[in-house]
Coordinates of C-alpha atoms in Angstrom, one line a residue:
Chain V
M1 CA 22.1 262.7 42.5
I2 CA 22.2 259.2 43.7
R3 CA 18.7 259.5 45.0
T4 CA 17.5 260.5 41.5
S5 CA 18.8 257.3 39.9
F6 CA 17.2 255.2 42.5
L7 CA 13.9 256.8 41.8
I8 CA 14.3 256.3 38.1
V9 CA 15.1 252.6 38.6
A10 CA 12.3 252.2 41.1
A11 CA 9.9 253.6 38.5
S12 CA 11.1 251.0 36.0
A13 CA 10.6 248.3 38.7
L14 CA 7.0 249.4 38.9
A15 CA 6.8 249.1 35.2
I16 CA 8.0 245.5 35.3
S17 CA 5.6 244.5 38.0
A18 CA 2.6 246.3 36.7
P19 CA 1.7 243.8 33.8
A20 CA 1.5 240.9 36.3
A21 CA -1.6 242.4 37.9
A22 CA -3.4 242.9 34.6
A23 CA -2.0 240.1 32.3
A24 CA 1.1 238.0 32.9
P25 CA 3.8 238.5 30.3
T26 CA 4.1 235.9 27.6
D27 CA 7.3 233.9 27.0
P28 CA 8.4 236.1 24.0
Q29 CA 7.9 239.2 26.2
I30 CA 9.8 237.6 29.1
A31 CA 12.6 236.7 26.8
H32 CA 12.8 240.3 25.5
I33 CA 12.8 241.8 29.0
A34 CA 15.5 239.4 30.3
Y35 CA 17.7 239.9 27.2
T36 CA 17.2 243.7 27.3
A37 CA 18.2 243.8 31.0
G38 CA 21.3 241.8 30.3
A39 CA 22.3 243.9 27.3
L40 CA 21.8 247.1 29.3
D41 CA 24.0 245.9 32.0
V42 CA 26.7 244.8 29.5
A43 CA 26.6 248.4 28.1
A44 CA 26.9 249.9 31.6
G45 CA 29.9 247.6 32.3
K46 CA 31.6 248.6 29.1
Q47 CA 31.0 252.3 30.0
A48 CA 32.6 251.7 33.4
L49 CA 35.6 250.0 31.8
K50 CA 36.1 253.1 29.7
M51 CA 35.7 255.5 32.5
S52 CA 36.9 254.0 35.7
H53 CA 40.5 253.6 37.0
N54 CA 39.5 251.9 40.2
A55 CA 40.7 248.3 40.1
A56 CA 37.8 246.9 42.1
V57 CA 35.2 248.7 40.0
R58 CA 36.8 247.6 36.8
E59 CA 36.9 244.0 38.1
F60 CA 33.2 244.2 38.9
A61 CA 32.4 245.7 35.5
Q62 CA 34.3 242.9 33.8
E63 CA 32.3 240.4 35.7
M64 CA 29.1 242.1 34.6
V65 CA 30.1 242.1 31.0
R66 CA 31.3 238.5 31.1
D67 CA 28.4 237.0 33.0
H68 CA 25.6 238.9 31.3
T69 CA 27.0 238.2 27.9
A70 CA 27.1 234.5 28.8
V71 CA 23.4 234.5 29.9
N72 CA 22.3 236.5 26.8
D73 CA 24.2 234.2 24.5
K74 CA 22.4 231.3 26.1
A75 CA 19.1 233.1 25.8
L76 CA 19.6 233.8 22.2
A77 CA 20.4 230.1 21.5
L78 CA 17.3 229.1 23.5
V79 CA 14.9 231.4 21.6
K80 CA 16.3 230.2 18.3
K81 CA 15.9 226.6 19.4
L82 CA 12.3 227.2 20.5
H83 CA 11.5 229.3 17.5
V84 CA 10.4 232.1 19.7
T85 CA 10.8 235.7 18.6
P86 CA 11.4 238.0 21.5
E87 CA 8.6 240.6 21.6
A88 CA 9.2 244.2 22.5
N89 CA 7.0 245.5 25.3
P90 CA 6.5 248.5 27.6
T91 CA 8.7 247.0 30.3
S92 CA 11.7 246.5 28.0
A93 CA 11.2 250.1 26.8
A94 CA 11.0 251.4 30.4
L95 CA 14.2 249.6 31.3
T96 CA 16.0 251.0 28.3
K97 CA 14.8 254.5 28.9
A98 CA 16.0 254.4 32.5
A99 CA 19.3 252.9 31.5
D100 CA 19.8 255.6 28.8
A101 CA 19.2 258.3 31.4
E102 CA 21.6 256.7 33.8
R103 CA 24.3 256.3 31.0
A104 CA 23.9 260.0 30.1
K105 CA 24.3 260.9 33.8
L106 CA 27.4 258.8 34.2
S107 CA 29.0 260.3 31.1
K108 CA 29.2 263.6 32.9
L109 CA 31.0 262.1 36.0
H110 CA 34.6 261.2 36.6
G111 CA 36.8 259.5 39.1
A112 CA 35.3 258.6 42.5
A113 CA 32.0 260.3 41.7
F114 CA 31.6 258.1 38.6
D115 CA 32.6 254.9 40.5
R116 CA 30.0 255.6 43.3
E117 CA 27.2 256.4 40.9
Y118 CA 28.0 253.4 38.7
V119 CA 28.1 250.9 41.6
N120 CA 25.0 252.4 43.2
S121 CA 23.1 252.2 40.0
E122 CA 24.2 248.6 39.7
V123 CA 22.8 247.8 43.1
A124 CA 19.5 249.4 42.2
F125 CA 19.4 247.8 38.8
H126 CA 20.0 244.3 40.1
K127 CA 17.4 244.8 42.9
T128 CA 14.9 245.8 40.3
V129 CA 15.6 243.0 37.9
N130 CA 15.8 240.4 40.7
G131 CA 12.5 241.5 42.1
A132 CA 10.9 241.3 38.7
L133 CA 12.4 237.8 38.0
A134 CA 11.2 236.4 41.3
S135 CA 7.7 238.0 41.4
T136 CA 6.7 238.1 37.8
L137 CA 9.0 236.7 35.1
I138 CA 9.8 233.3 36.5
P139 CA 6.3 232.5 37.8
S140 CA 4.9 233.6 34.4
A141 CA 7.3 231.7 32.2
K142 CA 5.6 228.7 30.5
N143 CA 8.5 227.0 28.8
G144 CA 10.6 224.9 31.2
E145 CA 13.9 225.7 29.6
L146 CA 13.2 229.4 29.7
K147 CA 12.1 229.2 33.3
S148 CA 15.3 227.3 34.2
L149 CA 17.5 229.9 32.5
L150 CA 15.7 232.6 34.3
E151 CA 16.2 230.8 37.6
T152 CA 19.9 230.5 36.9
G153 CA 19.9 234.1 36.0
L154 CA 18.3 235.0 39.3
T155 CA 20.9 233.1 41.2
L156 CA 23.6 234.8 39.3
F157 CA 22.1 238.3 39.6
K158 CA 21.7 237.9 43.3
E159 CA 25.4 237.3 43.5
H160 CA 25.9 240.5 41.4
Q161 CA 23.7 242.5 43.7
A162 CA 25.6 241.3 46.8
H163 CA 28.9 242.1 45.1
A164 CA 27.7 245.5 44.1
E165 CA 26.4 246.2 47.6
Q166 CA 29.8 245.2 49.1
L167 CA 31.6 247.4 46.6
A168 CA 29.2 250.3 47.3
A169 CA 29.9 250.1 51.0
K170 CA 33.7 250.3 50.3
L171 CA 33.3 253.3 48.0
K172 CA 31.3 255.4 50.5
Chain S
M1 CA 45.6 220.3 54.7
S2 CA 48.0 220.8 51.8
L3 CA 46.7 220.9 48.2
S4 CA 48.4 221.3 44.9
P5 CA 46.3 223.0 42.2
R6 CA 46.5 221.8 38.6
R7 CA 44.7 223.7 35.9
F8 CA 44.2 222.5 32.3
T9 CA 41.6 222.5 29.6
L10 CA 39.6 219.4 28.8
A11 CA 41.8 218.6 25.8
V12 CA 45.0 218.9 27.8
A13 CA 43.6 217.0 30.6
A14 CA 42.9 214.1 28.3
A15 CA 46.4 214.2 27.1
C16 CA 47.9 214.3 30.5
V17 CA 46.2 211.0 31.5
L18 CA 48.1 209.3 28.7
L19 CA 51.5 210.7 29.4
P20 CA 53.9 208.0 30.5
V21 CA 55.9 210.5 32.6
A22 CA 53.0 211.0 35.0
L23 CA 53.9 209.8 38.4
P24 CA 51.8 206.9 39.5
A25 CA 49.4 207.7 42.4
P26 CA 49.6 205.6 45.5
A27 CA 47.6 202.4 45.2
A28 CA 44.8 203.6 47.5
A29 CA 44.5 207.1 46.0
A30 CA 41.5 207.9 44.0
T31 CA 40.3 210.7 41.7
Y32 CA 36.9 212.3 42.2
V33 CA 35.0 214.6 39.9
V34 CA 33.0 217.5 41.2
V35 CA 30.8 219.3 38.7
I36 CA 30.2 223.1 38.8
D37 CA 26.8 223.9 37.2
Q38 CA 23.9 226.2 37.6
M39 CA 25.9 228.5 39.9
K40 CA 26.6 225.7 42.4
F41 CA 29.5 223.5 43.4
G42 CA 28.7 219.8 43.5
K43 CA 29.3 218.1 46.8
V44 CA 32.9 217.1 47.4
P45 CA 33.0 213.5 48.7
P46 CA 35.1 212.6 51.8
L47 CA 38.7 212.4 50.7
K48 CA 42.0 211.0 52.0
A49 CA 45.6 212.1 51.6
G50 CA 46.8 211.2 48.1
D51 CA 43.4 211.6 46.4
T52 CA 42.8 214.1 43.6
V53 CA 39.6 216.0 43.2
T54 CA 38.9 217.4 39.7
F55 CA 36.5 220.3 39.4
V56 CA 34.7 220.4 36.0
N57 CA 33.1 223.7 35.1
K58 CA 30.0 222.9 33.1
D59 CA 28.4 226.2 33.8
M60 CA 28.1 229.0 31.3
F61 CA 30.1 231.3 33.6
R62 CA 33.7 231.6 34.6
H63 CA 34.2 230.4 38.2
T64 CA 37.1 229.9 40.6
V65 CA 37.7 227.3 43.3
T66 CA 39.5 229.6 45.8
A67 CA 40.5 228.6 49.3
T68 CA 39.1 230.9 52.0
N69 CA 42.7 231.0 53.4
N70 CA 44.1 231.5 49.8
S71 CA 46.1 228.3 50.0
F72 CA 44.8 227.2 46.6
N73 CA 43.0 228.7 43.6
L74 CA 41.6 227.2 40.4
D75 CA 40.4 229.7 37.8
L76 CA 38.1 227.9 35.5
M77 CA 36.6 229.2 32.3
P78 CA 33.4 227.6 31.0
N79 CA 34.0 224.0 29.9
T80 CA 37.3 223.6 31.5
K81 CA 38.5 221.7 34.5
G82 CA 41.2 221.8 37.1
S83 CA 42.4 219.5 39.8
L84 CA 43.6 219.6 43.4
H85 CA 45.9 217.0 44.8
I86 CA 45.3 216.3 48.4
N87 CA 48.7 216.1 50.1
S88 CA 47.6 215.7 53.7
A89 CA 44.6 215.3 55.9
G90 CA 42.7 218.3 56.9
H91 CA 39.7 220.6 56.2
A92 CA 39.4 223.5 53.8
T93 CA 36.6 225.8 52.8
F94 CA 36.5 227.4 49.4
Y95 CA 34.3 229.8 47.3
C96 CA 34.1 231.3 43.9
K97 CA 35.7 234.7 44.0
Y98 CA 33.5 236.0 41.2
H99 CA 30.3 234.7 42.9
P100 CA 31.1 234.5 46.6
G101 CA 27.8 233.0 47.5
M102 CA 29.1 229.8 45.9
R103 CA 30.8 227.9 48.7
G104 CA 32.1 224.4 49.4
T105 CA 34.1 222.3 51.8
I106 CA 36.9 219.8 51.4
V107 CA 37.5 217.3 54.2
A108 CA 40.4 214.8 53.9
R109 CA 41.2 212.1 56.5

């Protein structure tokens, strides 16, 4: 079961990286991808807060909701200031599709099985997003403020990935 | 090292400065400001017993200033600040418990 979710997320990672080879994503596309990734992780965190009774998992989920909401609020303020309209794109769609599948899968799990699957999917999700930020999104961003926000996001998400990995090791 | 944490919002902090009941610090004591921003702690300058170091969270995220040995903890929402009073000489390391890669060191002579 866990392997399946990794494969799904790995597939979305490919989807993120693919446009770089052909044409670098534009700032409106980058903004949409980053915002979508944050919103999806907020939704996953809220699902975990409904389903999990594990204190460490709940604390992690609260951290995800709090931090990703903060970044997305900042991102919304930035695109408004820059008069940029985030542009839907295949990468955002792939991320959303993978997250929808994961959410459906998690909805059928309970207790320790839910906790393990949620945390493992968080590890995979952050690896994917961090890889995309470092290799494609940050290098492609043209606007300095957007690039700076993405860089702060990458620093933050690396912390999230490390936290999720530590938690996953404890839940094994 | 012994530290006393004080936590307050920006507004309360401003009020505290004006309170006549506040105990006067020793003549040589100083207050230093360390900014938290962009997921990083600013560098804490060399301190001495009696000094106060105020952490200002200018980041968009909630952070803590938590001693590795749990001897002090400041929990700082965005745009708030908190202070540590240095009671004695020593060395302490700290981190953010929400983002453990964020680390810093306090050294007081």
